[in-house]
Structures are given as C-alpha cells and as structure tokens.
Amino acid sequence: MLRGRGGTSVLGIVNFITFLISIPILGGGIWLASRANSTDCIRFLQWPIIVIGLVLMVISLMGFAGACYRQTWLLRLYLFAMFFVVLALLFFIVFAFAVTDRGDGQVVMNRRFLEYQLSDYSGWLRDRVADPQYWAMISACLRDGHACTGMRRLARDPNTGMLVPETPGMFYARDLSPVQSGCCKPPSSCAFTYVSETVWTQNPSATAFVTADCTRWSNDQQTLCFQCDSCKAGVLAGIKKSWRKVAILNIVVLVILVIVYVAGCAAFRNAKRIENDEPIGMARMTKSQPSRFQF
C-alpha cells in the first residue's frame, strides 16, 4: 500500500486528464468513420485511431483506479501501456502526413472550383486507391452514398421569381468539394457543353485535348465519372483534407499526452519513495564529528 496521499492524488489527476485526452482522439476516429460512410469511402485509418482512443480511455481508468486504491502494480502497468500508446499515436501522425504529402487541386480559368488529376499524387495511398479491386469498392460506396445528389441546385429567376435550374455561369462560380469536382462532372479539359450539374454533352466543335476521362464520362446517373482518374484524384484530395485535420488534432493531443506521461512518471516515483520511506527533495548531510563551534 502507498502510505502517502500526495503522489497518488497527483496520479489520480493525471489519469483523469488522460481520460479527457482520449475523448478527442476517439472523436477524430469516429469523425473519419462518418466521412468514410458519406464521401471519402476510405476505411483503413480511422479504425486504428478509434482503437488508440479506446485503449487510452481504458488505461486511464486503470491508472485512476490504481491511484485511488493505491495499487502499485496497476500504476506500473498503466505507465507501461501509456508508453506504447504514445508511440502508436506518433506513428499514425507520421503515417498520415507521409501518405498525404503530395497532391493539390489545379486552378482553371473562369472556374471557382478546382480540378484534380491523379498524376499529381504518388506513393502508397495513390496505389491503394487506384487498385482496381479496391476502387470497385470505393466507387460502389460513392454511388450508394449518393455523393452527387447534392449537386442539383435551383436559382430564382429575377424576371418571374420562379425557381429554375442554375445557369452555366452560376455552376462555374460554385465551390465544389473534391469528390463533386472529380466524380460528378467531366473534367473541364473535355470542354463538354453544360446541360445541368450532372448532365453534359460533347461539343463537336471543341478542340480540347481529349483524355481517357472524357471517354469514360456518362450521363447515366449511376455511372457519371466514377471510373475516371479525376474521381480517384478527388477522393485522394478529400482524404488528404480529412486526415490532415485529424493529424493536427492528434499532434496537440500527443504533446499534452507526453507532458501528462512525464508528470505521471514523476508522481509515481514520488509515491514509491513515500512507500519506501525515502526522503523527497534535497537531503541534508550532517558531519560525523560535529565542530566545536555551535551556531
């Protein structure tokens, strides 16, 4: 049993803070999972983050119980587990930035939205998304999630006051998401004629550089550009944006977690000194043969 309350009280506070830290980590993983179910459709990074959040929550409760009931073995196990949680969180932060280090949208004249090209991306994440078998699952997820349903908008006619489909100029002035820009319309380089947000016709007089994506486009609402490279690039751009947000949050959490872990180690060491009746702080030395002069 630990006979000092100071060290265990600090440990209890430290573990309560650790429990609070696990909440944003868990929330970040759940947010990524919700994004995967709607737009990104990528389901292989959020689960490790969720696991880290749950494990951190469990071990903080374990450390809190060890501090309250003064169980040294629980506190020792808590610090051991916390060390590996810090390493795991650091690994996933580095991984998230490493796989999203390249790729940005391209500005097109007279368009507010950006265009996305698969050639701008590279590395493990691009290979993963571009894999035919995996892309079949992603594209099916996009169709089932109705990723392009929100494209349709109506504008009020200034003459009649009635709601009518938006004009091409209105559409070109919209700020589309990466998935909407890459998957729900043909690339701007195809120079197709605008009919509606998800219906375009080929312009025979256009002298645009025809790419493979131009031939893959279909006005079938179940096809659209879901097999286009621009769609894969749009998905990658959405992943990059989501993962960077979670990674930045986890950096803040990691810094706090390291501080809490160091404080927990110090509090545990002080508690062990109290348990072993060791002096805490600077010990004063006395002479074995005192001087004759006493002050």
Coordinates of C-alpha atoms in Angstrom, one line a residue:
M1 CA 0.0 0.0 0.0
L2 CA 1.1 3.6 -0.6
R3 CA 1.0 5.5 2.6
G4 CA 1.4 8.9 1.0
R5 CA -1.6 10.7 -0.5
G6 CA 0.4 13.4 -2.4
G7 CA 1.8 11.1 -5.1
T8 CA -1.4 9.1 -5.6
S9 CA -3.5 12.3 -5.7
V10 CA -1.3 13.7 -8.5
L11 CA -1.6 10.4 -10.3
G12 CA -5.4 10.5 -10.0
I13 CA -5.5 13.9 -11.5
V14 CA -3.1 12.9 -14.3
N15 CA -5.2 9.9 -15.2
F16 CA -8.3 12.0 -15.2
I17 CA -6.6 14.4 -17.7
T18 CA -5.6 11.3 -19.7
F19 CA -9.2 10.2 -19.9
L20 CA -10.2 13.6 -21.2
I21 CA -7.5 13.4 -23.8
S22 CA -8.8 10.1 -25.1
I23 CA -12.1 11.7 -26.0
P24 CA -10.9 13.9 -28.9
I25 CA -8.8 11.0 -30.2
L26 CA -11.8 8.8 -30.2
G27 CA -13.9 11.6 -31.7
G28 CA -11.4 12.1 -34.5
G29 CA -11.6 8.4 -35.4
I30 CA -15.4 8.5 -35.3
W31 CA -15.5 11.6 -37.5
L32 CA -13.2 9.9 -40.0
A33 CA -15.6 6.9 -40.0
S34 CA -18.6 9.1 -40.7
R35 CA -16.7 10.7 -43.5
A36 CA -15.8 7.3 -44.9
N37 CA -19.5 6.4 -44.9
S38 CA -20.5 9.5 -46.9
T39 CA -17.8 10.9 -49.1
D40 CA -14.3 9.6 -48.7
C41 CA -15.2 5.9 -48.6
I42 CA -11.8 5.0 -47.2
R43 CA -11.9 2.7 -44.2
F44 CA -8.4 1.8 -43.2
L45 CA -7.0 4.6 -41.0
Q46 CA -9.9 5.6 -38.7
W47 CA -10.1 2.2 -37.0
P48 CA -6.6 2.3 -35.6
I49 CA -7.3 5.8 -34.3
I50 CA -10.5 4.6 -32.7
V51 CA -8.6 1.7 -31.1
I52 CA -6.0 4.1 -29.8
G53 CA -8.7 6.3 -28.3
L54 CA -10.4 3.3 -26.6
V55 CA -7.2 1.8 -25.3
L56 CA -6.1 5.2 -23.9
M57 CA -9.5 5.6 -22.2
V58 CA -9.3 2.1 -20.7
I59 CA -5.7 2.5 -19.4
S60 CA -6.5 6.0 -17.9
L61 CA -9.3 4.4 -16.0
M62 CA -6.9 1.6 -14.9
G63 CA -4.4 4.2 -13.7
F64 CA -7.1 6.2 -12.0
A65 CA -8.2 3.1 -10.1
G66 CA -4.6 2.2 -9.2
A67 CA -4.1 5.7 -7.8
C68 CA -7.4 5.7 -5.8
Y69 CA -6.9 2.2 -4.3
R70 CA -3.1 2.6 -4.2
Q71 CA -2.3 -0.5 -6.2
T72 CA 1.3 -0.1 -7.3
W73 CA 1.1 -2.9 -9.9
L74 CA -1.8 -1.2 -11.6
L75 CA 0.1 2.1 -11.8
R76 CA 3.2 0.3 -13.2
L77 CA 1.0 -1.4 -15.9
Y78 CA -0.6 2.0 -16.6
L79 CA 2.7 3.7 -17.3
F80 CA 3.9 0.8 -19.4
A81 CA 0.8 0.8 -21.6
M82 CA 0.9 4.6 -21.9
F83 CA 4.3 4.4 -23.4
F84 CA 3.2 2.2 -26.2
V85 CA 0.1 4.4 -26.8
V86 CA 2.3 7.5 -27.2
L87 CA 4.5 5.6 -29.7
A88 CA 1.4 4.3 -31.6
L89 CA -0.1 7.8 -31.8
L90 CA 3.2 9.2 -33.0
F91 CA 3.4 6.5 -35.7
F92 CA -0.1 7.3 -37.1
I93 CA 0.6 11.1 -37.1
V94 CA 3.8 10.5 -39.1
F95 CA 2.0 8.0 -41.4
A96 CA -0.9 10.4 -42.1
F97 CA 1.4 13.2 -43.1
A98 CA 3.7 10.9 -45.1
V99 CA 0.9 9.4 -47.3
T100 CA -0.7 12.8 -47.9
D101 CA 2.4 14.9 -48.7
R102 CA 1.6 15.4 -52.4
G103 CA -1.3 16.5 -54.4
D104 CA -3.4 19.7 -54.7
G105 CA -6.2 20.9 -56.8
Q106 CA -5.5 22.8 -60.0
V107 CA -6.9 26.2 -60.8
V108 CA -8.8 26.5 -64.1
M109 CA -9.7 29.8 -65.8
N110 CA -13.3 31.0 -65.3
R111 CA -13.9 28.3 -62.7
R112 CA -14.1 28.7 -59.0
F113 CA -13.8 25.0 -58.2
L114 CA -10.6 23.2 -58.6
E115 CA -9.7 20.3 -61.0
Y116 CA -8.0 17.2 -59.7
Q117 CA -5.5 14.9 -61.6
L118 CA -4.3 11.5 -60.4
S119 CA -0.8 12.2 -61.7
D120 CA -0.4 14.9 -59.0
Y121 CA -0.5 12.2 -56.4
S122 CA 2.0 9.4 -55.7
G123 CA 3.0 6.9 -53.1
W124 CA 1.2 4.2 -51.1
L125 CA -2.1 6.0 -50.8
R126 CA -2.4 6.5 -54.6
D127 CA -1.6 2.9 -55.3
R128 CA -4.1 1.8 -52.7
V129 CA -6.9 3.9 -54.2
A130 CA -6.0 3.2 -57.8
D131 CA -6.0 -0.6 -57.2
P132 CA -8.9 -1.9 -59.4
Q133 CA -10.3 -4.2 -56.8
Y134 CA -10.2 -1.5 -54.1
W135 CA -11.5 1.2 -56.4
A136 CA -14.5 -1.0 -57.2
M137 CA -15.5 -0.9 -53.5
I138 CA -14.8 2.9 -53.3
S139 CA -16.9 3.7 -56.4
A140 CA -19.7 1.5 -55.2
C141 CA -19.6 3.3 -51.9
L142 CA -19.8 6.7 -53.7
R143 CA -22.8 5.6 -55.6
D144 CA -24.5 4.1 -52.6
G145 CA -23.8 7.2 -50.6
H146 CA -25.3 9.4 -53.3
A147 CA -22.2 11.5 -53.4
C148 CA -23.5 13.6 -56.4
T149 CA -27.1 14.0 -55.2
G150 CA -26.3 17.4 -53.7
M151 CA -25.1 18.8 -57.0
R152 CA -28.5 19.8 -58.2
R153 CA -29.5 23.4 -57.3
L154 CA -32.2 25.8 -58.2
A155 CA -31.9 29.6 -58.7
R156 CA -34.7 32.2 -58.6
D157 CA -35.4 33.8 -61.9
P158 CA -35.2 37.6 -61.5
N159 CA -37.9 38.2 -64.0
T160 CA -40.5 35.6 -63.0
G161 CA -39.4 34.9 -59.4
M162 CA -39.8 31.2 -60.0
L163 CA -37.1 28.6 -59.1
V164 CA -35.3 27.4 -62.2
P165 CA -32.2 25.3 -62.8
E166 CA -29.0 27.3 -62.4
T167 CA -27.2 28.6 -65.4
P168 CA -23.7 27.5 -66.5
G169 CA -22.2 30.7 -65.1
M170 CA -23.8 30.0 -61.7
F171 CA -22.4 26.5 -61.8
Y172 CA -18.9 27.6 -62.7
A173 CA -19.0 30.0 -59.7
R174 CA -19.7 27.2 -57.2
D175 CA -17.2 25.9 -54.7
L176 CA -17.4 22.2 -55.3
S177 CA -15.9 19.5 -53.0
P178 CA -13.1 17.4 -54.4
V179 CA -15.4 14.4 -54.9
Q180 CA -18.1 16.5 -56.6
S181 CA -15.5 18.1 -58.9
G182 CA -13.7 14.9 -59.8
C183 CA -16.6 12.4 -59.9
C184 CA -19.9 14.2 -60.6
K185 CA -18.9 16.2 -63.7
P186 CA -16.4 15.7 -66.6
P187 CA -13.0 17.4 -66.4
S188 CA -13.0 21.0 -67.7
S189 CA -10.4 20.0 -70.3
C190 CA -13.0 17.9 -72.1
A191 CA -14.9 21.2 -73.0
F192 CA -18.3 19.5 -72.8
T193 CA -21.4 21.6 -73.0
Y194 CA -23.3 22.2 -69.7
V195 CA -26.9 21.0 -69.6
S196 CA -27.2 20.5 -65.9
E197 CA -24.9 19.8 -63.0
T198 CA -24.7 16.1 -63.8
V199 CA -25.7 16.1 -67.5
W200 CA -23.2 17.2 -70.1
T201 CA -23.0 16.8 -73.9
Q202 CA -19.9 16.5 -76.1
N203 CA -19.1 19.6 -78.1
P204 CA -18.1 18.5 -81.7
S205 CA -16.5 21.9 -82.4
A206 CA -14.4 21.9 -79.3
T207 CA -10.7 21.5 -79.9
A208 CA -9.9 20.4 -76.3
F209 CA -7.3 17.8 -75.5
V210 CA -9.3 14.6 -75.2
T211 CA -8.2 12.4 -72.3
A212 CA -9.3 9.0 -71.2
D213 CA -11.6 10.5 -68.7
C214 CA -13.5 12.3 -71.5
T215 CA -14.5 8.9 -72.9
R216 CA -15.3 7.5 -69.5
W217 CA -17.9 10.1 -68.7
S218 CA -21.5 9.1 -68.9
N219 CA -24.8 10.9 -68.3
D220 CA -26.1 7.8 -66.6
Q221 CA -26.5 9.0 -63.0
Q222 CA -25.2 5.6 -61.8
T223 CA -22.0 6.0 -63.9
L224 CA -21.1 9.7 -64.3
C225 CA -17.3 9.9 -63.8
F226 CA -17.0 7.2 -61.1
Q227 CA -14.4 5.3 -63.3
C228 CA -12.4 8.5 -64.1
D229 CA -8.9 9.2 -62.8
S230 CA -10.2 12.6 -61.8
C231 CA -12.6 10.9 -59.5
K232 CA -9.8 8.9 -57.9
A233 CA -7.8 12.2 -57.5
G234 CA -10.9 13.9 -55.9
V235 CA -11.2 11.1 -53.4
L236 CA -7.5 11.4 -52.6
A237 CA -7.9 15.2 -52.1
G238 CA -10.8 14.6 -49.8
I239 CA -8.8 12.0 -47.8
K240 CA -5.8 14.4 -47.6
K241 CA -8.0 17.2 -46.2
S242 CA -9.7 14.9 -43.6
W243 CA -6.5 13.2 -42.5
R244 CA -4.6 16.4 -42.1
K245 CA -7.3 17.8 -39.8
V246 CA -7.2 14.7 -37.6
A247 CA -3.4 14.6 -37.7
I248 CA -3.2 18.2 -36.5
L249 CA -5.6 17.5 -33.7
N250 CA -3.5 14.4 -32.7
I251 CA -0.3 16.5 -32.6
V252 CA -1.8 18.7 -30.0
V253 CA -3.1 15.7 -28.1
L254 CA 0.3 14.0 -28.4
V255 CA 2.1 17.0 -26.9
I256 CA -0.3 17.1 -24.0
L257 CA -0.1 13.3 -23.6
V258 CA 3.7 13.4 -23.4
I259 CA 3.5 16.1 -20.7
V260 CA 1.0 14.1 -18.8
Y261 CA 3.1 10.9 -19.1
V262 CA 6.2 12.6 -17.7
A263 CA 4.1 14.1 -14.9
G264 CA 2.7 10.6 -14.2
C265 CA 6.2 9.1 -14.1
A266 CA 7.4 11.8 -11.6
A267 CA 4.3 11.3 -9.4
F268 CA 4.7 7.5 -9.4
R269 CA 8.4 7.9 -8.5
N270 CA 7.5 10.2 -5.6
A271 CA 4.8 7.8 -4.4
K272 CA 7.3 4.9 -4.4
R273 CA 9.7 7.0 -2.3
I274 CA 7.0 7.6 0.2
E275 CA 6.1 3.9 0.2
N276 CA 9.8 3.0 0.9
D277 CA 10.2 5.8 3.5
E278 CA 12.8 7.6 1.3
P279 CA 13.3 11.3 1.7
I280 CA 11.8 13.5 -1.0
G281 CA 13.8 16.5 -2.2
M282 CA 17.3 17.6 -1.2
A283 CA 18.7 15.6 1.7
R284 CA 20.7 17.5 4.3
M285 CA 24.1 16.0 5.2
T286 CA 25.5 16.1 8.8
K287 CA 29.0 15.8 9.9
S288 CA 30.1 12.6 11.7
Q289 CA 32.2 14.7 14.0
P290 CA 30.5 17.9 14.8
S291 CA 32.6 21.1 15.1
R292 CA 33.3 22.5 18.5
F293 CA 31.7 25.8 17.4
Q294 CA 27.9 25.6 17.5
F295 CA 25.8 28.3 15.9

